[in-house]
Tab-separated table of C-alpha atoms in Angstrom:
chain	number	residue	atom	x	y	z
A	16	MET	CA	101.776	89.523	60.025
A	17	LYS	CA	105.400	90.535	60.550
A	18	ASN	CA	106.091	89.543	63.792
A	19	SER	CA	103.953	86.205	62.888
A	20	SER	CA	107.436	85.601	60.389
A	21	LYS	CA	109.553	86.282	62.950
A	22	LEU	CA	108.537	84.083	65.517
A	23	SER	CA	108.236	80.977	62.646
A	24	LYS	CA	111.364	82.001	61.735
A	25	LEU	CA	112.744	81.902	65.205
A	26	SER	CA	110.599	78.963	65.514
A	27	ILE	CA	112.277	76.878	62.931
A	28	VAL	CA	115.828	78.408	64.001
A	29	ILE	CA	115.735	76.869	66.866
A	30	SER	CA	114.325	73.913	65.723
A	31	ALA	CA	116.924	73.308	63.432
A	32	ALA	CA	119.312	73.690	66.069
A	33	LEU	CA	117.672	71.627	68.340
A	34	PHE	CA	117.431	68.647	66.059
A	35	SER	CA	120.968	68.509	65.088
A	36	SER	CA	121.715	68.623	69.070
A	37	THR	CA	119.661	65.790	68.829
A	38	LEU	CA	121.834	64.115	66.141
A	39	ALA	CA	125.101	65.293	67.675
A	40	LEU	CA	126.712	62.473	70.293
A	41	THR	CA	128.287	65.491	71.443
A	42	SER	CA	125.521	67.763	72.258
A	43	ALA	CA	127.897	71.062	73.898
A	44	PRO	CA	129.089	72.259	70.445
A	45	ALA	CA	125.291	71.902	69.459
A	46	LEU	CA	124.272	74.004	72.747
A	47	ALA	CA	126.572	76.643	71.479
A	48	ASN	CA	125.256	77.112	67.862
A	49	LEU	CA	121.968	78.350	69.100
A	50	PRO	CA	121.429	81.643	67.920
A	51	THR	CA	121.922	84.325	70.220
A	52	GLN	CA	119.644	87.130	67.516
A	53	VAL	CA	117.404	86.619	65.274
A	54	ASP	CA	116.669	89.197	62.527
A	55	GLY	CA	119.140	91.127	64.363
A	56	HIS	CA	116.900	91.332	67.456
A	57	VAL	CA	118.442	89.903	70.621
A	58	MET	CA	117.241	86.692	71.890
A	59	PRO	CA	114.877	87.988	74.764
A	60	SER	CA	116.266	87.042	78.784
A	61	LEU	CA	115.078	87.878	82.044
A	62	ALA	CA	118.473	87.600	83.209
A	63	PRO	CA	119.544	91.183	83.225
A	64	MET	CA	116.998	91.998	85.233
A	65	LEU	CA	117.583	89.442	87.817
A	66	GLU	CA	121.064	90.701	87.758
A	67	HIS	CA	119.916	93.703	89.455
A	68	ALA	CA	117.293	92.076	91.202
A	69	THR	CA	118.198	89.137	92.956
A	70	PRO	CA	121.190	90.345	95.189
A	71	ALA	CA	118.192	92.221	97.272
A	72	VAL	CA	116.254	88.424	97.545
A	73	VAL	CA	117.746	86.889	101.075
A	74	SER	CA	117.313	83.641	102.428
A	75	ILE	CA	116.538	83.555	105.953
A	76	SER	CA	117.175	80.662	109.011
A	77	VAL	CA	115.538	80.979	112.292
A	78	ILE	CA	116.040	79.288	115.323
A	79	GLY	CA	113.578	79.145	118.352
A	80	THR	CA	111.288	77.564	120.890
A	81	GLN	CA	107.377	77.007	120.418
A	82	LYS	CA	104.820	75.773	123.127
A	83	VAL	CA	103.690	72.227	122.024
A	84	PRO	CA	100.485	70.965	124.370
A	85	GLN	CA	101.188	67.766	126.125
A	86	GLN	CA	98.495	64.822	126.345
A	87	ASN	CA	96.830	64.736	130.152
A	88	VAL	CA	98.359	61.479	131.999
A	89	PRO	CA	95.407	59.807	133.953
A	90	ASP	CA	95.842	60.054	137.707
A	91	ALA	CA	96.773	55.968	137.978
A	92	PHE	CA	99.910	56.530	135.752
A	93	LYS	CA	101.215	59.328	137.144
A	94	PHE	CA	103.474	57.435	140.211
A	95	PHE	CA	105.764	56.646	136.451
A	96	PHE	CA	106.215	59.831	135.765
A	97	GLY	CA	107.639	61.548	139.436
A	98	ASN	CA	107.078	65.152	139.627
A	99	LYS	CA	106.998	65.647	135.707
A	100	GLY	CA	102.847	64.153	136.238
A	101	LYS	CA	101.951	67.067	137.467
A	102	ASN	CA	103.205	69.292	135.184
A	103	GLN	CA	101.555	67.022	132.247
A	104	GLY	CA	98.944	68.906	130.385
A	105	GLN	CA	100.639	72.109	130.900
A	106	PRO	CA	102.730	73.577	127.562
A	107	GLN	CA	106.264	72.356	126.737
A	108	GLN	CA	108.585	74.426	125.354
A	109	ARG	CA	110.277	72.426	122.518
A	110	PRO	CA	113.161	73.475	120.082
A	111	PHE	CA	112.491	74.153	116.078
A	112	ARG	CA	113.775	75.467	112.621
A	113	GLY	CA	112.788	77.211	110.279
A	114	LEU	CA	113.883	78.228	107.007
A	115	GLY	CA	112.201	81.101	104.677
A	116	SER	CA	113.591	84.536	102.291
A	117	GLY	CA	113.277	88.518	102.952
A	118	VAL	CA	113.603	91.495	100.879
A	119	ILE	CA	115.990	94.241	101.183
A	120	ILE	CA	113.745	97.345	101.117
A	121	ASP	CA	116.316	100.071	101.976
A	122	SER	CA	120.159	98.977	102.140
A	123	ASP	CA	121.273	102.296	104.033
A	124	GLU	CA	119.289	101.090	107.113
A	125	GLY	CA	119.498	97.448	106.548
A	126	TYR	CA	115.658	97.074	106.507
A	127	VAL	CA	114.663	93.607	105.098
A	128	VAL	CA	110.736	92.485	104.736
A	129	THR	CA	109.479	89.174	105.390
A	130	ASN	CA	106.496	87.222	106.320
A	131	ASN	CA	105.578	87.088	110.482
A	132	HIS	CA	105.238	83.300	110.251
A	133	VAL	CA	108.839	82.694	109.730
A	134	ILE	CA	110.002	84.500	112.463
A	135	GLU	CA	107.433	83.824	114.752
A	136	ASN	CA	109.124	82.671	118.155
A	137	ALA	CA	112.351	83.151	116.464
A	138	ASP	CA	115.256	83.282	119.308
A	139	LYS	CA	117.611	83.780	116.764
A	140	ILE	CA	117.723	84.901	113.240
A	141	MET	CA	120.043	84.761	110.469
A	142	ILE	CA	120.317	86.344	107.280
A	143	THR	CA	122.346	84.976	104.101
A	144	LEU	CA	122.900	87.370	101.125
A	145	LYS	CA	123.258	86.139	97.568
A	146	ASP	CA	126.827	86.401	97.719
A	147	GLY	CA	127.357	83.867	100.546
A	148	ARG	CA	128.053	86.242	103.747
A	149	GLN	CA	125.989	85.914	106.705
A	150	LEU	CA	124.382	88.376	109.062
A	151	GLU	CA	122.263	88.185	112.546
A	152	ALA	CA	119.046	89.867	111.968
A	153	LYS	CA	117.280	92.146	114.971
A	154	LYS	CA	113.216	92.085	114.695
A	155	LEU	CA	111.898	95.645	114.781
A	156	GLY	CA	108.252	95.089	114.633
A	157	SER	CA	105.641	92.384	113.166
A	158	ASP	CA	101.713	92.549	112.418
A	159	ALA	CA	100.892	88.530	112.604
A	160	LYS	CA	97.059	89.465	111.301
A	161	SER	CA	98.511	90.741	107.895
A	162	ASP	CA	101.820	88.293	108.227
A	163	ILE	CA	104.253	90.840	108.003
A	164	ALA	CA	107.522	91.135	109.887
A	165	LEU	CA	110.565	93.689	109.862
A	166	LEU	CA	113.907	92.826	110.070
A	167	GLN	CA	117.400	95.103	110.398
A	168	ILE	CA	120.655	94.037	109.599
A	169	ASP	CA	124.013	95.573	109.843
A	170	SER	CA	126.612	95.622	106.516
A	171	ASP	CA	128.038	97.549	103.776
A	172	ASN	CA	127.259	96.864	100.582
A	173	LEU	CA	123.601	96.216	100.412
A	174	SER	CA	121.115	95.549	97.644
A	175	GLU	CA	117.947	96.721	97.505
A	176	ILE	CA	114.488	96.256	95.573
A	177	LYS	CA	112.723	98.631	94.109
A	178	LEU	CA	108.744	99.532	95.048
A	179	ALA	CA	106.601	99.265	92.506
A	180	ASP	CA	102.735	100.628	92.845
A	181	SER	CA	100.791	96.929	93.322
A	182	ASP	CA	97.452	99.281	92.770
A	183	ASN	CA	98.582	99.692	88.843
A	184	LEU	CA	98.638	95.903	88.510
A	185	ARG	CA	96.554	94.252	85.928
A	186	VAL	CA	95.439	89.840	85.251
A	187	GLY	CA	98.232	88.887	82.929
A	188	ASP	CA	100.860	91.478	83.766
A	189	PHE	CA	103.857	89.181	83.824
A	190	THR	CA	105.681	88.497	87.020
A	191	VAL	CA	109.181	86.833	88.809
A	192	ALA	CA	109.408	84.641	92.152
A	193	ILE	CA	112.241	84.979	93.666
A	194	GLY	CA	112.981	82.913	97.377
A	195	SER	CA	114.548	80.191	98.674
A	196	PRO	CA	112.491	76.920	98.440
A	197	PHE	CA	113.242	73.377	100.524
A	198	GLY	CA	116.558	74.911	101.449
A	199	LEU	CA	118.011	75.093	97.575
A	200	GLY	CA	119.827	78.307	97.479
A	201	GLN	CA	117.866	80.875	95.326
A	202	THR	CA	115.780	80.091	92.566
A	203	VAL	CA	113.616	82.246	90.377
A	204	THR	CA	110.172	81.312	88.511
A	205	SER	CA	107.848	82.830	86.473
A	206	GLY	CA	104.553	83.184	85.712
A	207	ILE	CA	101.693	85.876	85.679
A	208	VAL	CA	99.121	87.909	87.392
A	209	SER	CA	96.040	85.422	87.670
A	210	ALA	CA	94.025	87.466	90.357
A	211	LEU	CA	94.019	90.510	91.744
A	212	GLY	CA	91.784	91.363	95.240
A	213	ARG	CA	91.929	87.618	96.821
A	214	SER	CA	90.505	87.421	100.334
A	215	ASN	CA	87.868	85.146	102.136
A	216	LEU	CA	90.819	82.753	101.790
A	217	ASN	CA	91.009	82.388	105.535
A	218	ILE	CA	94.948	82.514	105.493
A	219	GLU	CA	95.290	85.753	107.148
A	220	HIS	CA	92.997	88.033	109.157
A	221	TYR	CA	93.271	90.550	106.444
A	222	GLU	CA	93.534	89.565	103.153
A	223	ASP	CA	94.507	91.354	99.779
A	224	PHE	CA	96.334	88.890	97.932
A	225	ILE	CA	97.732	88.923	94.424
A	226	GLN	CA	97.600	85.132	92.426
A	227	THR	CA	100.081	84.479	90.512
A	228	ASP	CA	100.921	80.968	88.714
A	229	ALA	CA	104.634	81.702	89.072
A	230	ALA	CA	105.657	78.139	90.870
A	231	ILE	CA	105.866	79.124	95.161
A	232	ASN	CA	106.658	76.377	97.820
A	233	SER	CA	107.791	76.240	100.810
A	234	GLY	CA	110.754	78.149	101.550
A	235	ASN	CA	109.441	81.011	99.696
A	236	SER	CA	107.299	83.035	101.970
A	237	GLY	CA	108.862	86.253	102.941
A	238	GLY	CA	110.636	86.516	99.136
A	239	ALA	CA	109.623	88.748	96.142
A	240	LEU	CA	107.275	88.857	93.725
A	241	VAL	CA	108.603	90.769	91.037
A	242	ASN	CA	107.853	92.428	87.601
A	243	LEU	CA	109.716	92.650	84.334
A	244	ARG	CA	111.518	96.248	85.880
A	245	GLY	CA	112.640	94.205	88.579
A	246	GLU	CA	109.884	96.426	90.966
A	247	LEU	CA	109.025	94.498	94.158
A	248	ILE	CA	105.001	94.100	93.504
A	249	GLY	CA	104.474	91.628	96.092
A	250	ILE	CA	105.931	89.785	99.226
A	251	ASN	CA	104.763	85.309	98.366
A	252	THR	CA	103.144	84.421	101.355
A	253	ALA	CA	101.622	81.131	101.214
A	254	ILE	CA	99.986	78.755	98.433
A	255	LEU	CA	97.188	76.841	97.732
A	256	GLY	CA	98.236	73.152	97.390
A	257	PRO	CA	96.612	70.057	98.921
A	258	SER	CA	100.211	68.513	99.591
A	259	GLY	CA	101.992	71.353	100.248
A	260	GLY	CA	103.452	71.799	96.869
A	261	ASN	CA	102.868	74.191	94.110
A	262	VAL	CA	99.840	73.620	91.810
A	263	GLY	CA	100.297	77.222	90.255
A	264	ILE	CA	97.717	79.223	92.840
A	265	GLY	CA	100.528	81.051	94.800
A	266	PHE	CA	99.620	84.039	97.028
A	267	ALA	CA	101.628	87.247	98.094
A	268	ILE	CA	100.751	90.426	99.658
A	269	PRO	CA	100.552	93.848	97.293
A	270	SER	CA	103.715	96.088	97.722
A	271	ASN	CA	101.157	99.039	98.621
A	272	MET	CA	99.577	96.689	101.715
A	273	MET	CA	103.586	95.997	103.112
A	274	HIS	CA	104.931	99.286	102.740
A	275	ASN	CA	101.984	100.768	104.541
A	276	LEU	CA	102.665	98.645	107.110
A	277	VAL	CA	106.509	98.529	107.454
A	278	THR	CA	105.946	102.779	107.582
A	279	GLN	CA	104.417	102.106	110.854
A	280	ILE	CA	106.306	99.603	111.757
A	281	ILE	CA	109.342	101.821	111.446
A	282	GLU	CA	107.541	104.521	113.433
A	283	PHE	CA	105.830	102.658	116.108
A	284	GLY	CA	107.381	99.353	116.453
A	285	GLU	CA	103.830	98.248	115.841
A	286	VAL	CA	101.186	98.517	113.585
A	287	HIS	CA	98.741	101.152	114.480
A	288	ARG	CA	95.169	99.746	112.412
A	289	GLY	CA	93.379	102.537	111.302
A	290	ILE	CA	89.753	101.185	111.398
A	291	LEU	CA	86.694	102.835	109.601
A	292	GLY	CA	83.809	101.958	112.102
A	293	VAL	CA	81.352	100.077	109.641
A	294	SER	CA	79.918	96.572	109.249
A	295	GLY	CA	78.781	94.590	106.040
A	296	ARG	CA	79.019	92.613	103.343
A	297	SER	CA	80.749	92.126	99.865
A	298	VAL	CA	77.644	93.057	97.217
A	299	ASN	CA	76.752	90.513	95.348
A	300	SER	CA	73.790	89.700	92.304
A	301	GLU	CA	71.221	89.133	94.748
A	302	ILE	CA	72.227	92.345	97.187
A	303	ALA	CA	72.476	94.505	93.795
A	304	LYS	CA	68.767	93.246	93.239
A	305	ALA	CA	67.498	93.966	96.010
A	306	MET	CA	68.663	97.196	96.632
A	307	GLU	CA	68.535	97.917	93.235
A	308	LEU	CA	72.402	99.190	92.323
A	309	GLU	CA	74.129	99.037	88.732
A	310	THR	CA	77.031	97.079	90.380
A	311	ASN	CA	77.828	93.701	91.655
A	312	GLN	CA	80.609	94.965	93.135
A	313	GLY	CA	82.060	96.577	96.436
A	314	GLY	CA	81.517	96.819	99.928
A	315	PHE	CA	77.426	97.105	101.096
A	316	ILE	CA	77.594	98.866	104.422
A	317	GLU	CA	74.907	97.004	107.005
A	318	GLN	CA	76.062	99.522	110.571
A	319	VAL	CA	77.794	102.537	110.948
A	320	MET	CA	79.269	102.245	114.369
A	321	PRO	CA	78.233	105.910	116.202
A	322	ASP	CA	81.306	108.160	116.947
A	323	SER	CA	83.317	106.184	114.631
A	324	ALA	CA	85.318	107.163	111.655
A	325	ALA	CA	82.685	106.282	109.181
A	326	ASP	CA	80.110	108.055	111.189
A	327	GLU	CA	81.997	111.787	111.588
A	328	ALA	CA	82.685	111.435	107.913
A	329	GLY	CA	78.860	111.083	107.141
A	330	ILE	CA	78.961	107.628	105.592
A	331	LYS	CA	75.468	105.617	106.394
A	332	ALA	CA	73.886	102.256	106.172
A	333	GLY	CA	72.913	101.356	102.909
A	334	ASP	CA	76.004	102.787	101.335
A	335	VAL	CA	78.064	100.991	98.848
A	336	ILE	CA	81.628	101.399	99.234
A	337	ILE	CA	83.344	101.107	95.475
A	338	ALA	CA	86.525	102.563	95.880
A	339	VAL	CA	89.594	103.520	97.981
A	340	ASN	CA	91.777	106.433	97.018
A	341	GLY	CA	90.425	106.213	93.351
A	342	LYS	CA	90.990	102.545	93.112
A	343	ALA	CA	88.550	100.077	92.664
A	344	ILE	CA	87.360	97.334	95.271
A	345	LYS	CA	85.795	94.455	94.524
A	346	SER	CA	84.584	93.328	98.134
A	347	PHE	CA	83.722	94.222	101.423
A	348	PHE	CA	86.682	92.111	102.235
A	349	GLU	CA	88.770	93.730	100.554
A	350	LEU	CA	87.984	97.375	101.684
A	351	ARG	CA	88.478	95.769	105.085
A	352	ALA	CA	92.144	94.437	103.974
A	353	LYS	CA	92.949	97.909	102.387
A	354	ILE	CA	91.578	100.344	105.260
A	355	GLY	CA	93.095	97.856	107.649
A	356	SER	CA	96.960	98.179	105.905
A	357	ILE	CA	96.543	101.970	106.553
A	358	GLY	CA	97.630	103.988	109.683
A	359	ALA	CA	95.979	105.375	112.571
A	360	ASN	CA	94.527	109.529	112.085
A	361	LYS	CA	95.412	108.877	108.114
A	362	LYS	CA	92.860	110.317	105.398
A	363	VAL	CA	91.273	108.160	102.613
A	364	LYS	CA	88.835	109.096	100.139
A	365	LEU	CA	86.185	106.953	99.844
A	366	THR	CA	83.604	106.605	96.685
A	367	VAL	CA	80.258	105.689	97.593
A	368	ILE	CA	77.201	104.855	95.827
A	369	ARG	CA	73.805	106.100	97.613
A	370	ASP	CA	70.550	106.422	95.712
A	371	GLY	CA	72.045	105.934	92.698
A	372	ASP	CA	74.461	108.846	92.683
A	373	ASP	CA	78.451	108.336	93.004
A	374	LYS	CA	79.446	110.574	95.928
A	375	ILE	CA	82.995	111.126	97.707
A	376	PHE	CA	83.659	111.134	101.185
A	377	THR	CA	86.790	112.050	102.986
A	378	VAL	CA	87.591	109.971	105.781
A	379	LYS	CA	90.002	110.176	109.089
A	380	LEU	CA	90.703	107.262	110.238
A	381	LYS	CA	90.923	105.952	113.961
A	382	GLN	CA	92.424	103.686	115.834
A	383	ASP	CA	91.795	100.341	115.959
A	384	GLN	CA	91.207	99.458	119.479
A	385	SER	CA	90.934	95.900	119.097
A	386	ALA	CA	94.248	95.587	117.412
A	387	ASP	CA	96.889	93.419	118.870
A	388	ILE	CA	99.704	95.204	121.205
A	389	ALA	CA	103.067	94.477	121.304
A	390	ALA	CA	102.692	94.027	124.842
A	391	ALA	CA	106.243	92.655	125.555
A	392	SER	CA	107.754	95.576	124.371
A	393	ILE	CA	105.958	97.875	126.756
A	394	HIS	CA	107.791	95.424	129.630
A	395	ALA	CA	108.835	91.883	129.533
A	396	MET	CA	106.416	91.261	132.051
A	397	LEU	CA	103.588	91.898	130.079
A	398	ASP	CA	104.603	89.387	127.475
A	399	GLY	CA	101.742	87.130	126.530
A	400	THR	CA	98.827	89.390	126.908
A	401	GLN	CA	96.822	90.818	124.195
A	402	LEU	CA	96.357	94.436	125.680
A	403	GLU	CA	92.897	96.249	124.419
A	404	ASN	CA	92.033	100.211	125.957
A	405	ASP	CA	88.694	100.553	127.277
A	406	THR	CA	87.939	104.244	126.563
A	407	LYS	CA	84.708	104.321	128.637
A	408	LYS	CA	86.361	103.321	131.725
A	409	GLN	CA	89.371	104.993	130.602
A	410	ALA	CA	91.884	101.730	131.112
A	411	ILE	CA	93.470	99.182	129.683
A	412	ILE	CA	91.881	95.552	129.474
A	413	ILE	CA	94.145	92.671	129.553
A	414	GLU	CA	92.075	90.463	126.880
A	415	LYS	CA	94.055	87.208	126.711
A	416	VAL	CA	96.999	86.135	128.877
A	417	ALA	CA	98.861	82.989	126.957
A	418	GLU	CA	99.867	79.514	128.912
A	419	GLY	CA	103.456	79.211	130.555
A	420	SER	CA	104.141	83.413	129.726
A	421	PRO	CA	105.915	85.808	131.916
A	422	ALA	CA	102.703	87.196	131.888
A	423	GLN	CA	101.036	84.184	133.286
A	424	MET	CA	104.181	83.486	135.728
A	425	ALA	CA	103.490	87.003	137.167
A	426	GLY	CA	100.280	86.697	138.295
A	427	PHE	CA	98.439	88.574	135.352
A	428	ARG	CA	94.792	86.843	134.301
A	429	ALA	CA	92.462	87.343	131.282
A	430	GLY	CA	89.603	90.044	132.315
A	431	ASP	CA	92.271	92.514	134.468
A	432	ILE	CA	92.007	95.704	134.117
A	433	ILE	CA	95.060	97.807	134.642
A	434	THR	CA	93.828	101.724	135.703
A	435	GLY	CA	97.763	102.725	136.918
A	436	VAL	CA	101.345	102.206	137.828
A	437	ASN	CA	102.972	102.807	141.414
A	438	ARG	CA	99.787	105.100	142.052
A	439	SER	CA	99.797	106.993	138.661
A	440	ARG	CA	96.835	106.856	136.887
A	441	ILE	CA	97.032	105.236	133.497
A	442	LYS	CA	94.235	105.974	131.242
A	443	ASP	CA	95.711	103.463	127.910
A	444	ILE	CA	98.332	102.019	126.244
A	445	ALA	CA	100.621	105.112	125.029
A	446	GLN	CA	100.241	105.928	128.936
A	447	LEU	CA	101.534	103.039	130.066
A	448	ARG	CA	104.258	102.326	127.399
A	449	ASP	CA	105.059	106.278	128.224
A	450	TYR	CA	105.395	105.966	131.918
A	451	LEU	CA	107.216	102.209	131.727
A	452	LYS	CA	110.063	103.422	129.518
A	453	GLY	CA	113.644	104.112	130.964
A	454	LYS	CA	111.765	102.496	134.506
A	455	SER	CA	114.113	100.094	136.448
A	456	GLY	CA	113.010	98.428	139.750
A	457	VAL	CA	110.358	97.115	141.172
A	458	LEU	CA	107.052	98.589	139.646
A	459	ALA	CA	103.261	98.329	141.239
A	460	LEU	CA	100.580	98.002	138.818
A	461	ASN	CA	96.898	98.557	140.014
A	462	ILE	CA	94.660	95.986	139.096
A	463	ILE	CA	91.043	95.841	139.138
A	464	ARG	CA	90.149	92.054	139.276
A	465	ASP	CA	86.468	90.843	140.194
A	466	ASN	CA	85.462	94.699	140.996
A	467	HIS	CA	88.205	94.200	143.433
A	468	ALA	CA	91.066	96.171	143.119
A	469	GLN	CA	95.066	95.037	144.171
A	470	TYR	CA	98.672	94.978	142.578
A	471	ILE	CA	100.321	92.726	140.949
A	472	MET	CA	104.474	93.496	141.303
A	473	ILE	CA	106.978	93.256	138.398
A	474	ARG	CA	110.356	93.799	137.811
């Protein structure tokens, strides 16, 4: 009742002040009379928190080129295009400019986190700080499947933002989104956590989103979602809106997930994604009834791969995983996203329902061999390839080769198997990286193509 009385007094005072300002022709003096305190209490404001948090949120502008597919020109019309007609149908390079946001998470090292889609294909990345300073950023690494990228800038007097434990979030917690929508400059909006563990949205490959109704628009991507203490709880990533504008449904990558991925990028230059080695589906009422489960949430395990991390830990088909490191999960998609952000060789504790009993298993994750490899970081002439280790053949398979890429120009094809360099046997990507590190001049890669051995020369 006391709180209700205070709120009523506050409402009456503010209403009276606003009414008097409406009657006055000059509104400035009337607004100046608005109370700063009510019953001895300071009027609530987010300003003090934002004064500390906003300097760590930056604007990002990029310049780059992207491949645009061209329409094929009928043979009858190729004469009018001259030699260009021969190249019709091939991807063409087109310049582009883009805008986004980022968050400084380490002021000493100059680390800036943003979304991969903000800086993808960028040739030049410029950072604008809140105080107006402009700095060129270097890309340290990225992970397209989770849409996270790490940049680095070099400057003194940077502000960083403190990370919160996003696993402690609850639906209804207040949120504040900070970013630069539509290139307007830094903008702040507020809302609440609308939902947690949002997945299966087909926005990213690994999804475990925080949903918020804080207004997020184009240009907010890569910006900060913070709590009322100004701590980072998420990286704003996407919105759900038919026209591309805000409709009160925005998504952010949890800070814990981001931190796991960034730590790997700092250490390896890429994400060494952990893998459990299971397939399954989300528990629903039908599965719960059929399997006589007392829960309608979790990840139901349909298959455990032989010699996988799950197999070695004792996980079996029919198990239901309900928690990762003591934190409850709602679906198989959430399980996949959480495991996918944890690095290879890391240990996790899984809470499993088996035969009606809760059991805890400690699992040492193996490395996901199907993960995208930053081939360009191994050698420039491998740029455009997707490399995967083949443990059975003890070699490297080139899964994909991008059209018009340096790798395609060098002669690589999808399906090629790399077995060595300069007559030295190479068994996996790590060996290839180590061998090529610091090497210059012409290199001969041993390739098996269509069961025939050959060499591709790169320099």
